[in-house]
Every structure is written in structure tokens, then in C-alpha cells.
PDB file of C-alpha atoms and ligand atoms in Angstrom:
ATOM      1  CA  UNK A   1      17.975  10.469  44.542  1.00  0.00           C
ATOM      2  CA  UNK A   2      16.165  13.333  42.905  1.00  0.00           C
ATOM      3  CA  UNK A   3      15.371  14.289  39.390  1.00  0.00           C
ATOM      4  CA  UNK A   4      16.761  17.691  38.467  1.00  0.00           C
ATOM      5  CA  UNK A   5      15.571  20.299  36.041  1.00  0.00           C
ATOM      6  CA  UNK A   6      17.413  20.239  32.731  1.00  0.00           C
ATOM      7  CA  UNK A   7      18.793  23.608  31.718  1.00  0.00           C
ATOM      8  CA  UNK A   8      17.925  24.503  28.154  1.00  0.00           C
ATOM      9  CA  UNK A   9      19.478  26.569  25.427  1.00  0.00           C
ATOM     10  CA  UNK A  10      19.874  30.196  26.518  1.00  0.00           C
ATOM     11  CA  UNK A  11      21.007  29.307  30.061  1.00  0.00           C
ATOM     12  CA  UNK A  12      24.562  30.633  30.572  1.00  0.00           C
ATOM     13  CA  UNK A  13      25.726  27.490  32.462  1.00  0.00           C
ATOM     14  CA  UNK A  14      25.699  25.553  29.172  1.00  0.00           C
ATOM     15  CA  UNK A  15      28.269  27.829  27.596  1.00  0.00           C
ATOM     16  CA  UNK A  16      30.806  27.701  30.424  1.00  0.00           C
ATOM     17  CA  UNK A  17      33.754  25.307  30.621  1.00  0.00           C
ATOM     18  CA  UNK A  18      33.069  23.046  33.579  1.00  0.00           C
ATOM     19  CA  UNK A  19      35.600  22.607  36.416  1.00  0.00           C
ATOM     20  CA  UNK A  20      37.514  19.409  37.074  1.00  0.00           C
ATOM     21  CA  UNK A  21      36.367  17.177  39.919  1.00  0.00           C
ATOM     22  CA  UNK A  22      39.012  16.937  42.637  1.00  0.00           C
ATOM     23  CA  UNK A  23      36.989  15.426  45.538  1.00  0.00           C
ATOM     24  CA  UNK A  24      35.606  11.957  45.054  1.00  0.00           C
ATOM     25  CA  UNK A  25      33.140  12.100  47.915  1.00  0.00           C
ATOM     26  CA  UNK A  26      29.488  11.647  48.860  1.00  0.00           C
ATOM     27  CA  UNK A  27      28.571  14.865  47.111  1.00  0.00           C
ATOM     28  CA  UNK A  28      29.894  13.444  43.818  1.00  0.00           C
ATOM     29  CA  UNK A  29      27.930  10.219  44.350  1.00  0.00           C
ATOM     30  CA  UNK A  30      24.769  12.202  44.953  1.00  0.00           C
ATOM     31  CA  UNK A  31      25.355  14.309  41.848  1.00  0.00           C
ATOM     32  CA  UNK A  32      25.817  11.181  39.709  1.00  0.00           C
ATOM     33  CA  UNK A  33      22.674   9.588  41.220  1.00  0.00           C
ATOM     34  CA  UNK A  34      20.656  12.675  40.391  1.00  0.00           C
ATOM     35  CA  UNK A  35      22.089  12.785  36.865  1.00  0.00           C
ATOM     36  CA  UNK A  36      21.180   9.147  36.250  1.00  0.00           C
ATOM     37  CA  UNK A  37      17.619   9.669  37.529  1.00  0.00           C
ATOM     38  CA  UNK A  38      17.276  12.712  35.295  1.00  0.00           C
ATOM     39  CA  UNK A  39      18.790  10.917  32.277  1.00  0.00           C
ATOM     40  CA  UNK A  40      16.473   7.909  32.546  1.00  0.00           C
ATOM     41  CA  UNK A  41      13.389  10.034  33.214  1.00  0.00           C
ATOM     42  CA  UNK A  42      14.028  11.806  29.905  1.00  0.00           C
ATOM     43  CA  UNK A  43      15.121   8.611  28.068  1.00  0.00           C
ATOM     44  CA  UNK A  44      18.332  10.311  26.978  1.00  0.00           C
ATOM     45  CA  UNK A  45      21.559   8.618  25.882  1.00  0.00           C
ATOM     46  CA  UNK A  46      23.784  10.973  27.889  1.00  0.00           C
ATOM     47  CA  UNK A  47      23.863  13.903  30.236  1.00  0.00           C
ATOM     48  CA  UNK A  48      26.548  16.318  31.414  1.00  0.00           C
ATOM     49  CA  UNK A  49      26.492  17.922  34.884  1.00  0.00           C
ATOM     50  CA  UNK A  50      26.228  21.447  33.557  1.00  0.00           C
ATOM     51  CA  UNK A  51      22.952  20.461  31.934  1.00  0.00           C
ATOM     52  CA  UNK A  52      21.486  20.336  35.413  1.00  0.00           C
ATOM     53  CA  UNK A  53      23.279  23.528  36.388  1.00  0.00           C
ATOM     54  CA  UNK A  54      26.374  22.032  38.061  1.00  0.00           C
ATOM     55  CA  UNK A  55      29.545  23.263  36.283  1.00  0.00           C
ATOM     56  CA  UNK A  56      31.633  20.131  36.971  1.00  0.00           C
ATOM     57  CA  UNK A  57      33.320  17.707  34.596  1.00  0.00           C
ATOM     58  CA  UNK A  58      30.912  14.816  35.170  1.00  0.00           C
ATOM     59  CA  UNK A  59      29.239  12.904  32.325  1.00  0.00           C
ATOM     60  CA  UNK A  60      26.922   9.893  32.254  1.00  0.00           C
ATOM     61  CA  UNK A  61      26.326   7.932  29.072  1.00  0.00           C
ATOM     62  CA  UNK A  62      23.956   4.980  28.610  1.00  0.00           C
ATOM     63  CA  UNK A  63      23.032   3.988  25.104  1.00  0.00           C
ATOM     64  CA  UNK A  64      21.325   0.753  26.092  1.00  0.00           C
ATOM     65  CA  UNK A  65      17.812   1.944  25.204  1.00  0.00           C
ATOM     66  CA  UNK A  66      19.007   2.465  21.607  1.00  0.00           C
ATOM     67  CA  UNK A  67      21.832  -0.016  21.123  1.00  0.00           C
ATOM     68  CA  UNK A  68      22.190  -3.609  22.231  1.00  0.00           C
ATOM     69  CA  UNK A  69      25.124  -4.701  24.320  1.00  0.00           C
ATOM     70  CA  UNK A  70      25.862  -1.272  25.669  1.00  0.00           C
ATOM     71  CA  UNK A  71      26.196  -0.298  29.286  1.00  0.00           C
ATOM     72  CA  UNK A  72      26.315   2.654  31.598  1.00  0.00           C
ATOM     73  CA  UNK A  73      29.432   4.823  31.703  1.00  0.00           C
ATOM     74  CA  UNK A  74      29.991   7.234  34.591  1.00  0.00           C
ATOM     75  CA  UNK A  75      32.829   9.470  33.476  1.00  0.00           C
ATOM     76  CA  UNK A  76      34.594  11.887  35.809  1.00  0.00           C
ATOM     77  CA  UNK A  77      36.923  14.396  34.154  1.00  0.00           C
ATOM     78  CA  UNK A  78      36.608  12.679  30.769  1.00  0.00           C
ATOM     79  CA  UNK A  79      38.601  13.607  27.685  1.00  0.00           C
ATOM     80  CA  UNK A  80      38.867  12.356  24.136  1.00  0.00           C
ATOM     81  CA  UNK A  81      42.520  11.289  23.658  1.00  0.00           C
ATOM     82  CA  UNK A  82      42.203   9.876  20.126  1.00  0.00           C
ATOM     83  CA  UNK A  83      39.843  10.369  17.248  1.00  0.00           C
ATOM     84  CA  UNK A  84      39.506   8.424  14.012  1.00  0.00           C
ATOM     85  CA  UNK A  85      40.025  10.353  10.806  1.00  0.00           C
ATOM     86  CA  UNK A  86      36.886   8.622   9.528  1.00  0.00           C
ATOM     87  CA  UNK A  87      33.754  10.562  10.369  1.00  0.00           C
ATOM     88  CA  UNK A  88      30.062   9.725  10.173  1.00  0.00           C
ATOM     89  CA  UNK A  89      27.012  11.898   9.921  1.00  0.00           C
ATOM     90  CA  UNK A  90      24.061  10.866  12.078  1.00  0.00           C
ATOM     91  CA  UNK A  91      20.963  12.635  13.354  1.00  0.00           C
ATOM     92  CA  UNK A  92      21.498  13.881  16.847  1.00  0.00           C
ATOM     93  CA  UNK A  93      19.417  15.531  19.553  1.00  0.00           C
ATOM     94  CA  UNK A  94      20.132  17.093  22.961  1.00  0.00           C
ATOM     95  CA  UNK A  95      18.030  17.221  26.163  1.00  0.00           C
ATOM     96  CA  UNK A  96      18.877  20.938  26.388  1.00  0.00           C
ATOM     97  CA  UNK A  97      17.262  21.483  22.979  1.00  0.00           C
ATOM     98  CA  UNK A  98      13.808  19.864  23.145  1.00  0.00           C
ATOM     99  CA  UNK A  99      12.456  18.761  19.755  1.00  0.00           C
ATOM    100  CA  UNK A 100      15.511  19.829  17.791  1.00  0.00           C
ATOM    101  CA  UNK A 101      17.265  17.205  15.759  1.00  0.00           C
ATOM    102  CA  UNK A 102      19.942  17.597  13.122  1.00  0.00           C
ATOM    103  CA  UNK A 103      22.577  15.651  11.203  1.00  0.00           C
ATOM    104  CA  UNK A 104      25.946  16.093  12.870  1.00  0.00           C
ATOM    105  CA  UNK A 105      29.330  14.978  11.625  1.00  0.00           C
ATOM    106  CA  UNK A 106      31.556  13.387  14.290  1.00  0.00           C
ATOM    107  CA  UNK A 107      34.531  11.002  14.462  1.00  0.00           C
ATOM    108  CA  UNK A 108      33.435   7.402  13.902  1.00  0.00           C
ATOM    109  CA  UNK A 109      35.654   6.087  16.686  1.00  0.00           C
ATOM    110  CA  UNK A 110      37.235   7.702  19.716  1.00  0.00           C
ATOM    111  CA  UNK A 111      39.398   6.740  22.653  1.00  0.00           C
ATOM    112  CA  UNK A 112      38.176   8.150  25.967  1.00  0.00           C
ATOM    113  CA  UNK A 113      40.145   8.632  29.145  1.00  0.00           C
ATOM    114  CA  UNK A 114      38.369   9.435  32.391  1.00  0.00           C
ATOM    115  CA  UNK A 115      38.237   8.636  36.059  1.00  0.00           C
ATOM    116  CA  UNK A 116      35.639   6.471  37.762  1.00  0.00           C
ATOM    117  CA  UNK A 117      33.772   7.336  40.975  1.00  0.00           C
ATOM    118  CA  UNK A 118      36.810   6.149  43.028  1.00  0.00           C
ATOM    119  CA  UNK A 119      39.245   8.389  41.081  1.00  0.00           C
ATOM    120  CA  UNK A 120      40.697   5.378  39.292  1.00  0.00           C
ATOM    121  CA  UNK A 121      41.763   6.071  35.708  1.00  0.00           C
ATOM    122  CA  UNK A 122      39.788   4.305  32.999  1.00  0.00           C
ATOM    123  CA  UNK A 123      40.296   4.215  29.251  1.00  0.00           C
ATOM    124  CA  UNK A 124      38.205   2.712  26.495  1.00  0.00           C
ATOM    125  CA  UNK A 125      37.507   2.665  22.770  1.00  0.00           C
ATOM    126  CA  UNK A 126      34.074   3.744  21.586  1.00  0.00           C
ATOM    127  CA  UNK A 127      32.324   3.479  18.275  1.00  0.00           C
ATOM    128  CA  UNK A 128      28.742   3.762  17.058  1.00  0.00           C
ATOM    129  CA  UNK A 129      26.281   5.597  19.283  1.00  0.00           C
ATOM    130  CA  UNK A 130      28.655   5.381  22.280  1.00  0.00           C
ATOM    131  CA  UNK A 131      31.334   7.280  20.418  1.00  0.00           C
ATOM    132  CA  UNK A 132      28.856   9.909  19.367  1.00  0.00           C
ATOM    133  CA  UNK A 133      27.367  10.271  22.888  1.00  0.00           C
ATOM    134  CA  UNK A 134      30.838  10.592  24.461  1.00  0.00           C
ATOM    135  CA  UNK A 135      31.814  13.311  21.979  1.00  0.00           C
ATOM    136  CA  UNK A 136      28.514  15.146  22.504  1.00  0.00           C
ATOM    137  CA  UNK A 137      28.759  15.071  26.298  1.00  0.00           C
ATOM    138  CA  UNK A 138      32.445  15.953  26.481  1.00  0.00           C
ATOM    139  CA  UNK A 139      31.645  18.902  24.263  1.00  0.00           C
ATOM    140  CA  UNK A 140      29.020  19.929  26.899  1.00  0.00           C
ATOM    141  CA  UNK A 141      31.557  20.104  29.720  1.00  0.00           C
ATOM    142  CA  UNK A 142      33.737  22.233  27.466  1.00  0.00           C
ATOM    143  CA  UNK A 143      30.803  24.626  26.928  1.00  0.00           C
ATOM    144  CA  UNK A 144      30.300  23.499  23.334  1.00  0.00           C
ATOM    145  CA  UNK A 145      26.739  22.870  22.130  1.00  0.00           C
ATOM    146  CA  UNK A 146      25.721  20.524  19.310  1.00  0.00           C
ATOM    147  CA  UNK A 147      24.323  23.444  17.291  1.00  0.00           C
ATOM    148  CA  UNK A 148      27.922  24.663  16.993  1.00  0.00           C
ATOM    149  CA  UNK A 149      28.726  21.391  15.203  1.00  0.00           C
ATOM    150  CA  UNK A 150      26.062  22.032  12.585  1.00  0.00           C
ATOM    151  CA  UNK A 151      26.821  23.544   9.257  1.00  0.00           C
ATOM    152  CA  UNK A 152      25.903  27.255   9.217  1.00  0.00           C
ATOM    153  CA  UNK A 153      23.156  26.522   6.698  1.00  0.00           C
ATOM    154  CA  UNK A 154      21.604  23.773   8.774  1.00  0.00           C
ATOM    155  CA  UNK A 155      21.833  25.891  11.895  1.00  0.00           C
ATOM    156  CA  UNK A 156      20.070  28.731  10.093  1.00  0.00           C
ATOM    157  CA  UNK A 157      17.154  26.375   9.408  1.00  0.00           C
ATOM    158  CA  UNK A 158      16.636  26.102  13.154  1.00  0.00           C
ATOM    159  CA  UNK A 159      16.951  29.794  13.977  1.00  0.00           C
ATOM    160  CA  UNK A 160      13.230  30.154  14.760  1.00  0.00           C
ATOM    161  CA  UNK A 161      13.255  27.216  17.165  1.00  0.00           C
ATOM    162  CA  UNK A 162      16.465  28.508  18.799  1.00  0.00           C
ATOM    163  CA  UNK A 163      14.915  31.944  19.322  1.00  0.00           C
ATOM    164  CA  UNK A 164      11.898  30.348  20.931  1.00  0.00           C
ATOM    165  CA  UNK A 165      14.051  28.288  23.304  1.00  0.00           C
ATOM    166  CA  UNK A 166      16.001  31.414  24.334  1.00  0.00           C
ATOM    167  CA  UNK A 167      12.768  33.293  24.945  1.00  0.00           C
ATOM    168  CA  UNK A 168      11.328  30.509  27.098  1.00  0.00           C
ATOM    169  CA  UNK A 169      14.506  30.594  29.123  1.00  0.00           C
ATOM    170  CA  UNK A 170      14.222  34.283  29.836  1.00  0.00           C
ATOM    171  CA  UNK A 171      10.620  33.944  31.010  1.00  0.00           C
ATOM    172  CA  UNK A 172      11.690  31.172  33.440  1.00  0.00           C
ATOM    173  CA  UNK A 173      13.931  33.542  35.469  1.00  0.00           C
TER     174      UNK A 173
HETATM  175 CO1   CO B 201      23.328  17.469  24.875  1.00  0.00          CO
END
């Protein structure tokens, strides 16, 4: 297992739609292991593979540090198949946007379909933080960032921070 560098805002990989996983092999296991190590090292609630630079449809979600009774979800090729009409607005952050938090409106409940590490289909209902994390991470693998879910006014309030993040990214290369 190895911790990987988290790609931050301004890195092109975050804007690309990730590719479906077709091979459920050792390489996938290693990717998931690395994602988990990276997630826990940063105390995040979720991580998508493209956040560590791998454009594949792999997501890990673990809200146990913030919510009781939750568990780890390893989701391969996940999709939201149902969304409640009811929405809730909660403050959200993203490991690819250090120190940026904003109120984001999302469906209160969702139904998620995915595959597990053995390619078996799984389906579950999610609410609370789990529903939010699943929506956030599935957005990631579709190349959608949480700032795109902000109202234009709220996003404008963060424009300085966003410019800084982009600049840091350029100097990294
Ligand atoms: Co994120």
C-alpha cells in the first residue's frame, strides 16, 4: 500500500470523465488499497480515483469518522439510479480543494448501483452524509467538481482561493 498525491483544482485529470473498470484484477485491488490509505491519511469521507490521477470509475466512501454506524463502501463503476426530490443544503469540502468549504444543495436520499471488487453488482439506499458523499464522488468520476454545484454568487466569493489553487498547480509541473 502506498499513499498517493492528491491532485488539486487546476489539474486536468479532475475535469475528465473517468473510464469504466472492465478488469477486476490485482491492479484494481492495489488501486483501491492506495486510495484507502490516501483517504484515511487525509481524514476524508470519500475519494475518487481521478483525484489521485487515475481516470477510472472507482470510488471509496467511508463516513465513519463523522457519522456513527457507517461503514466503508468500495464502489466500482458506481451510478446514482434514483434521487429523492427532497434536497438538503449542507457544508461540504473536497480533498482536491484544500481549505475551501461551501454550502451545497444535494438530494437528501439516493439509490446507488455499483460493482464490488469481484464485479458483483451491488445496490443500496443512502441518506445523510453517505448520500452526500456518494453524490460528490460520483460527480468526480464524471468530471464534475463541487464548485460547479455552488450558486454563482457563492462561487464568486471563492474566486481568490480558486485562483491561488490553480496557480499552485501550475508551479508544481
Ligand atoms: Co471531492
